[in-house]
mmCIF file with all atom_site columns, C-alpha atoms in Angstrom:
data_model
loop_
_atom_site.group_PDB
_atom_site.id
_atom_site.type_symbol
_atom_site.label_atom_id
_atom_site.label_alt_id
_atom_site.label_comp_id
_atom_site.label_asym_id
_atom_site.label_entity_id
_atom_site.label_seq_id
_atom_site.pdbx_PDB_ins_code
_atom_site.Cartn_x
_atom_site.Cartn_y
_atom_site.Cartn_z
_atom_site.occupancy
_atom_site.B_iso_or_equiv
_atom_site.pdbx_formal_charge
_atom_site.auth_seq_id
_atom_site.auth_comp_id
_atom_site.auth_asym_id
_atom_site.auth_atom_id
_atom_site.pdbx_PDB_model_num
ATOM 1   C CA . UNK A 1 1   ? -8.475  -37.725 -10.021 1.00 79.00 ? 1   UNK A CA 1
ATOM 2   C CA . UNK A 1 2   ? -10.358 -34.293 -8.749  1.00 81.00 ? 2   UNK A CA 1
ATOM 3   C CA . UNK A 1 3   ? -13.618 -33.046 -10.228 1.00 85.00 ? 3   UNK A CA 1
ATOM 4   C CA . UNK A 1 4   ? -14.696 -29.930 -11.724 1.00 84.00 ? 4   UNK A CA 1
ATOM 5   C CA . UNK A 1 5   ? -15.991 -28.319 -8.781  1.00 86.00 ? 5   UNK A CA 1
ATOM 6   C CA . UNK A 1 6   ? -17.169 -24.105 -9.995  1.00 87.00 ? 6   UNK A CA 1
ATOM 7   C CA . UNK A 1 7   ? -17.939 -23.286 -6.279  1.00 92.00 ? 7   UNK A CA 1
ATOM 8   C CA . UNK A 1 8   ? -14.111 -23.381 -6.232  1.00 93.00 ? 8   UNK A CA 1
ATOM 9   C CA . UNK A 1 9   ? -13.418 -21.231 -8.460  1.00 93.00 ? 9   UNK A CA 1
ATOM 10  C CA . UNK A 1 10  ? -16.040 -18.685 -7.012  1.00 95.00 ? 10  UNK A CA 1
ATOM 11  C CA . UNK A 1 11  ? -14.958 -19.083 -3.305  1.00 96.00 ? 11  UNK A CA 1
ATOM 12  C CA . UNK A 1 12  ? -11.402 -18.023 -4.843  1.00 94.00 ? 12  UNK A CA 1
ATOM 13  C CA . UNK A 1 13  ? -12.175 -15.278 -6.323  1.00 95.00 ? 13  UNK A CA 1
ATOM 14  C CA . UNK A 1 14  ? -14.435 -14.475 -3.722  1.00 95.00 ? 14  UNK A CA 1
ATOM 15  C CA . UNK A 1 15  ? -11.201 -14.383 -1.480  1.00 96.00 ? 15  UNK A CA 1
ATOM 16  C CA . UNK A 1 16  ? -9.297  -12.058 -4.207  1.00 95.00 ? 16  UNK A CA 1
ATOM 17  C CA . UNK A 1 17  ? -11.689 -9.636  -4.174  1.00 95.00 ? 17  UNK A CA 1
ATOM 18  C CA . UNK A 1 18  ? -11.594 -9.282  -0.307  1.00 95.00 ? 18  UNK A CA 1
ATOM 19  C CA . UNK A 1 19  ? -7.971  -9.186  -0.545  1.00 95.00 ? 19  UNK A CA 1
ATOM 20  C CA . UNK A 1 20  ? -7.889  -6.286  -3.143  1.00 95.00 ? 20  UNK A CA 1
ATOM 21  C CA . UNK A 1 21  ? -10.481 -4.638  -0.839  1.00 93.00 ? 21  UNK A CA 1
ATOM 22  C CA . UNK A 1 22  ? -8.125  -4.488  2.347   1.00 96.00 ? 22  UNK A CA 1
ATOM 23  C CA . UNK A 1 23  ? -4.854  -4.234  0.255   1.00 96.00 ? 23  UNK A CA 1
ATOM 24  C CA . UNK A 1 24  ? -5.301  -0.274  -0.421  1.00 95.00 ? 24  UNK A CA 1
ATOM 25  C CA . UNK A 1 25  ? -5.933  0.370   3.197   1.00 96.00 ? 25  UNK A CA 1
ATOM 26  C CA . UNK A 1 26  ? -2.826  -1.795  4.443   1.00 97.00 ? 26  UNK A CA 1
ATOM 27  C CA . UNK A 1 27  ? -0.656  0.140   2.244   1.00 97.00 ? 27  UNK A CA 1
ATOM 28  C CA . UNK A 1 28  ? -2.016  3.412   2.469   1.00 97.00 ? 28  UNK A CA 1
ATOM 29  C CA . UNK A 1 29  ? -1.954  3.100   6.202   1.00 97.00 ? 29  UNK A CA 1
ATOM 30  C CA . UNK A 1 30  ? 1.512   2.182   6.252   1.00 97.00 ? 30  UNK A CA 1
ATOM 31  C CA . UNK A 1 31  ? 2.745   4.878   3.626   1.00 97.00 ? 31  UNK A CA 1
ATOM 32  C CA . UNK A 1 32  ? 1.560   7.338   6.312   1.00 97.00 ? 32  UNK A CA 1
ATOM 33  C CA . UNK A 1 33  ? 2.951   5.549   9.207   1.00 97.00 ? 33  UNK A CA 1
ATOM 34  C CA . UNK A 1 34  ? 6.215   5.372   6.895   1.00 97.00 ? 34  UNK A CA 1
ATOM 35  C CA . UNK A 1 35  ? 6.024   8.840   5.423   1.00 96.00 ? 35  UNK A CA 1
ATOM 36  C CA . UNK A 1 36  ? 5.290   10.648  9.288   1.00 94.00 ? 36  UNK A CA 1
ATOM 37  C CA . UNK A 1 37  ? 8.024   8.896   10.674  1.00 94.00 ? 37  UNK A CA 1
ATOM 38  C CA . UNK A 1 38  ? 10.303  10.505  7.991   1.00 93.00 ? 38  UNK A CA 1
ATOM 39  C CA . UNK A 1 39  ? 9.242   13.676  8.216   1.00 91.00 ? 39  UNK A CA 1
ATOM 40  C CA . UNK A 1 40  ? 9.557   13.803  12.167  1.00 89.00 ? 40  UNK A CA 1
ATOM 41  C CA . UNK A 1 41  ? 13.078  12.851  11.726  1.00 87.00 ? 41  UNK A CA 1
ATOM 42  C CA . UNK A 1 42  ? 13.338  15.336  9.155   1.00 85.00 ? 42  UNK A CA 1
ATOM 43  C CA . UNK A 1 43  ? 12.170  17.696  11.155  1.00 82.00 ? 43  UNK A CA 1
ATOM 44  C CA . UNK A 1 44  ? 14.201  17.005  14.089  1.00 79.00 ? 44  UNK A CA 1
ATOM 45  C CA . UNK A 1 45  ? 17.744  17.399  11.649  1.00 77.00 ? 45  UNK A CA 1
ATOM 46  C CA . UNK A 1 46  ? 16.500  20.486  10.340  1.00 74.00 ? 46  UNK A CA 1
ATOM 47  C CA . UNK A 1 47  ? 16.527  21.644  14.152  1.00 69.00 ? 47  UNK A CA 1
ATOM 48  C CA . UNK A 1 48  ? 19.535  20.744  14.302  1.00 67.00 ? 48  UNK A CA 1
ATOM 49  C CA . UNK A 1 49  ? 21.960  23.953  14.661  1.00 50.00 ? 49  UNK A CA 1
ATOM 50  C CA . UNK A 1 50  ? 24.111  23.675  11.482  1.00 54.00 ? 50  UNK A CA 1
ATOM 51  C CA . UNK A 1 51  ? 26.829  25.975  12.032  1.00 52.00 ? 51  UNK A CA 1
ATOM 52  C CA . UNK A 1 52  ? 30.462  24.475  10.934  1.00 53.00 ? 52  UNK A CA 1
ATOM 53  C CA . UNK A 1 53  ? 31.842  24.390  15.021  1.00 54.00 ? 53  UNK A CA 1
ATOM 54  C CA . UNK A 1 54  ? 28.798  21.480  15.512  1.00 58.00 ? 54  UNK A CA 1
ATOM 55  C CA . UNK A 1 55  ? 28.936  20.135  12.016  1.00 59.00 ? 55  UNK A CA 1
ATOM 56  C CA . UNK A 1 56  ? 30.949  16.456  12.641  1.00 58.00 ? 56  UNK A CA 1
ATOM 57  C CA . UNK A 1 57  ? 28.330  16.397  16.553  1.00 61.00 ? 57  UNK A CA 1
ATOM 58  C CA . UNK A 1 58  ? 25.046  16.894  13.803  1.00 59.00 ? 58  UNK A CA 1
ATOM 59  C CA . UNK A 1 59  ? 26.839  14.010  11.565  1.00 61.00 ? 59  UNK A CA 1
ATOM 60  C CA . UNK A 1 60  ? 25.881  12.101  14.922  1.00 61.00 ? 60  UNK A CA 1
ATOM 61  C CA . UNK A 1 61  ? 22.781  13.204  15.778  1.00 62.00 ? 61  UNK A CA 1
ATOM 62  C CA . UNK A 1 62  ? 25.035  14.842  18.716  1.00 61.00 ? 62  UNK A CA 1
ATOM 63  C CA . UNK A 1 63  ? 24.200  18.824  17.741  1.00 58.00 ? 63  UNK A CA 1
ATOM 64  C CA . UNK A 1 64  ? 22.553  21.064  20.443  1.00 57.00 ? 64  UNK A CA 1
ATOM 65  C CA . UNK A 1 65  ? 18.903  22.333  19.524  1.00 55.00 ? 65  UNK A CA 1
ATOM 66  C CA . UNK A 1 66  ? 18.941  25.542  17.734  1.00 55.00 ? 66  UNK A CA 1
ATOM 67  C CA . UNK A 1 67  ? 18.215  28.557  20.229  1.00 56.00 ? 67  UNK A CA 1
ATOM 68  C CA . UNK A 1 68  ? 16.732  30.486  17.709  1.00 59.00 ? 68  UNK A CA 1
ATOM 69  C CA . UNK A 1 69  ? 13.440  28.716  16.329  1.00 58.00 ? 69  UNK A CA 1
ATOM 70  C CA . UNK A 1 70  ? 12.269  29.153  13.053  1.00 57.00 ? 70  UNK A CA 1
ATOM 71  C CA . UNK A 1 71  ? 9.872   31.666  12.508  1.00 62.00 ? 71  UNK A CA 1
ATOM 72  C CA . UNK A 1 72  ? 8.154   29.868  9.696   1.00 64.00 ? 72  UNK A CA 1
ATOM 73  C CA . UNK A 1 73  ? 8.441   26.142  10.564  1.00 67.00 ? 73  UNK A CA 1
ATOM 74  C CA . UNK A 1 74  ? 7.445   23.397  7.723   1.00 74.00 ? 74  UNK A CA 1
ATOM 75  C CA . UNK A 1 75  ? 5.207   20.867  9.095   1.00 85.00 ? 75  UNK A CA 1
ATOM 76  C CA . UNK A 1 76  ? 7.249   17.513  7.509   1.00 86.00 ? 76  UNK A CA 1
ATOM 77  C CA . UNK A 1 77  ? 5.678   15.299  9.019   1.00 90.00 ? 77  UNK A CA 1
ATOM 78  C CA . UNK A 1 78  ? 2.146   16.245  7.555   1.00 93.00 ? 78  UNK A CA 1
ATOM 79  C CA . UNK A 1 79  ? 4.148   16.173  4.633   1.00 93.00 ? 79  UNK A CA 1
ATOM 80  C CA . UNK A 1 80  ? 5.916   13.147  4.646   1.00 94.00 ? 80  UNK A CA 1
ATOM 81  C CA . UNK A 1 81  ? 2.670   11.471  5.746   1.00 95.00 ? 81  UNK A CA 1
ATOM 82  C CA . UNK A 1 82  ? 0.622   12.626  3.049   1.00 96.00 ? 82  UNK A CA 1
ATOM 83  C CA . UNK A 1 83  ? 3.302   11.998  0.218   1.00 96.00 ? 83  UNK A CA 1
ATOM 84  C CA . UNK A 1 84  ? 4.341   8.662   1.355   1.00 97.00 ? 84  UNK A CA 1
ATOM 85  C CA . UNK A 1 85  ? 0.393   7.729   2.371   1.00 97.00 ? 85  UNK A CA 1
ATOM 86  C CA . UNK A 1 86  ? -0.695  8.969   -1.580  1.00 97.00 ? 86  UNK A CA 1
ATOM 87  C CA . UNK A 1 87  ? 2.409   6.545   -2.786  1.00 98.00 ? 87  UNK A CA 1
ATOM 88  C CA . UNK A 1 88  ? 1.075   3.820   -0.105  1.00 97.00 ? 88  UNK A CA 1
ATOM 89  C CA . UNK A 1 89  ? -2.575  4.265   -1.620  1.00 97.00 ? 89  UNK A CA 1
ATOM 90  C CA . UNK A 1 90  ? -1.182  4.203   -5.159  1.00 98.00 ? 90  UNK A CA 1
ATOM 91  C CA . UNK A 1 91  ? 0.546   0.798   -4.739  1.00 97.00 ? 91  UNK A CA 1
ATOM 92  C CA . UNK A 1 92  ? -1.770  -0.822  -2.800  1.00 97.00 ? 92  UNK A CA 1
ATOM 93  C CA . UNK A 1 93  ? -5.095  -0.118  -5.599  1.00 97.00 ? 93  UNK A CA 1
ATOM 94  C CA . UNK A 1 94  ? -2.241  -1.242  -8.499  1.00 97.00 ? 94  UNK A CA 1
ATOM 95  C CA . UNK A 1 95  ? -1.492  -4.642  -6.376  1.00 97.00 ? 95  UNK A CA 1
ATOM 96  C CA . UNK A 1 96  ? -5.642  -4.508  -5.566  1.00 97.00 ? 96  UNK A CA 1
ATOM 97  C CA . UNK A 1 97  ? -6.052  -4.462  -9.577  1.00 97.00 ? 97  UNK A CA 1
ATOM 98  C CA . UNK A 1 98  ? -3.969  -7.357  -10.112 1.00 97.00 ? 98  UNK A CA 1
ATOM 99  C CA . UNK A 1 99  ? -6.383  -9.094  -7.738  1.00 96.00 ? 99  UNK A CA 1
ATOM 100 C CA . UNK A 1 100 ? -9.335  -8.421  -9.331  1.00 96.00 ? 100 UNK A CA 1
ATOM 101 C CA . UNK A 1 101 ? -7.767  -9.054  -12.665 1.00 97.00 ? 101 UNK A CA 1
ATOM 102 C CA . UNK A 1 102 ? -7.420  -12.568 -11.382 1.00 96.00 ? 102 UNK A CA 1
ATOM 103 C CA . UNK A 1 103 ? -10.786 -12.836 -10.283 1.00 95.00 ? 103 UNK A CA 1
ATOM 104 C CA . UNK A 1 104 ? -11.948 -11.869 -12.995 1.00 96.00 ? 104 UNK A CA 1
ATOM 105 C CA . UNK A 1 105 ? -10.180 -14.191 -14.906 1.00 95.00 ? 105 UNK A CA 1
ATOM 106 C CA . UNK A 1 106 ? -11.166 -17.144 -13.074 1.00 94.00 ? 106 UNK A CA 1
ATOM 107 C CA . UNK A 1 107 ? -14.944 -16.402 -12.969 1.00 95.00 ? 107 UNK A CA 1
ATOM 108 C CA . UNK A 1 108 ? -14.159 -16.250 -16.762 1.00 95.00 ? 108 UNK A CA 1
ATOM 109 C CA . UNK A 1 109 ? -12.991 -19.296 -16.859 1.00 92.00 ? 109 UNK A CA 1
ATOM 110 C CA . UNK A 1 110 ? -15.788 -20.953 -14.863 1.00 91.00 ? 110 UNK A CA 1
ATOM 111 C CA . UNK A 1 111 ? -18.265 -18.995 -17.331 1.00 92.00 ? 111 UNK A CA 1
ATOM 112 C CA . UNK A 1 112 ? -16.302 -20.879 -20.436 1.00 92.00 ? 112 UNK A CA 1
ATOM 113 C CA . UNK A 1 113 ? -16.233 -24.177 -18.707 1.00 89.00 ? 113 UNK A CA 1
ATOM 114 C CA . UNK A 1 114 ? -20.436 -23.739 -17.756 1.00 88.00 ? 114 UNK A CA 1
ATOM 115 C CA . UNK A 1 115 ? -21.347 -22.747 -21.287 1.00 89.00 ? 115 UNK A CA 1
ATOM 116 C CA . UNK A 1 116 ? -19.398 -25.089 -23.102 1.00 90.00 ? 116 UNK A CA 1
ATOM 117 C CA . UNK A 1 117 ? -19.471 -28.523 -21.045 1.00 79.00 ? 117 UNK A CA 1
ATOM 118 C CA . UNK A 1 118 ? -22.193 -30.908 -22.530 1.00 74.00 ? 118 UNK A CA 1
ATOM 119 C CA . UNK A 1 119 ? -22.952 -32.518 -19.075 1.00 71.00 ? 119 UNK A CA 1
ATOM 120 C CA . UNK A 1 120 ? -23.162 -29.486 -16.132 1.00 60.00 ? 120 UNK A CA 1
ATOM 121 C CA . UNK A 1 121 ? -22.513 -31.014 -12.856 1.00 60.00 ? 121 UNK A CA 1
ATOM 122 C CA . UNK A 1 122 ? -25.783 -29.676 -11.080 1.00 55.00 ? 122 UNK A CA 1
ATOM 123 C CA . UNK A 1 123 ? -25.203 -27.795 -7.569  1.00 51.00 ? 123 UNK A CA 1
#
């Protein structure tokens, strides 16, 4: 049968709380990867003449590139990046909570176990 052995339970949380650390920049780093990509396709269907004669070709992605450029073009890929990167952040520091909640819980639970067992295995 296995012993009681605390420095477990530290090294594990120890390993959650690294986890939680790099979780927020994983998924904030892909929410912007995610989120530019998005907006630069956005971007390039919004280019995209759209009168009815090339309607069914922009369906396609076949339309011809609008000869008259915008004079007041919306950056969506800054936009998309930024949304989707804020959404990325958000998830990632609610999954990086969980984590800590865990390691938190265990290092409780090591606490409990040290203050109440009559014999403490010395380290």
């Amino acid at each position: 049968m296995a012993q009681y052995d605390p420095k477990v339970i530290y090294k594990f949380a120890t390993r959650l709380y690294s986890r939680a650390q790099v979780l927020v920049l994983v998924y904030t780093l892909l929410g912007l990867l995610i989120g530019a990509g998005l907006g630069k396709v956005y971007t390039a269907y919004t280019e995209l003449n759209t009168t009815p004669s090339n309607m069914l070709l922009n369906a396609f992605g076949l339309g011809q590139l609008s000869s008259q450029p915008n004079p007041y073009p919306t950056n969506w890929t800054l936009i998309g990046a930024l949304t989707a990167g804020l959404l990325g952040f958000w998830i990632g520091w609610n999954k990086a909570f969980i984590l800590k909640l865990q390691a938190q819980t265990a290092l409780c639970q090591a606490k409990i176990e040290e203050n109440t067992n009559p014999n403490p295995t010395r380290s």
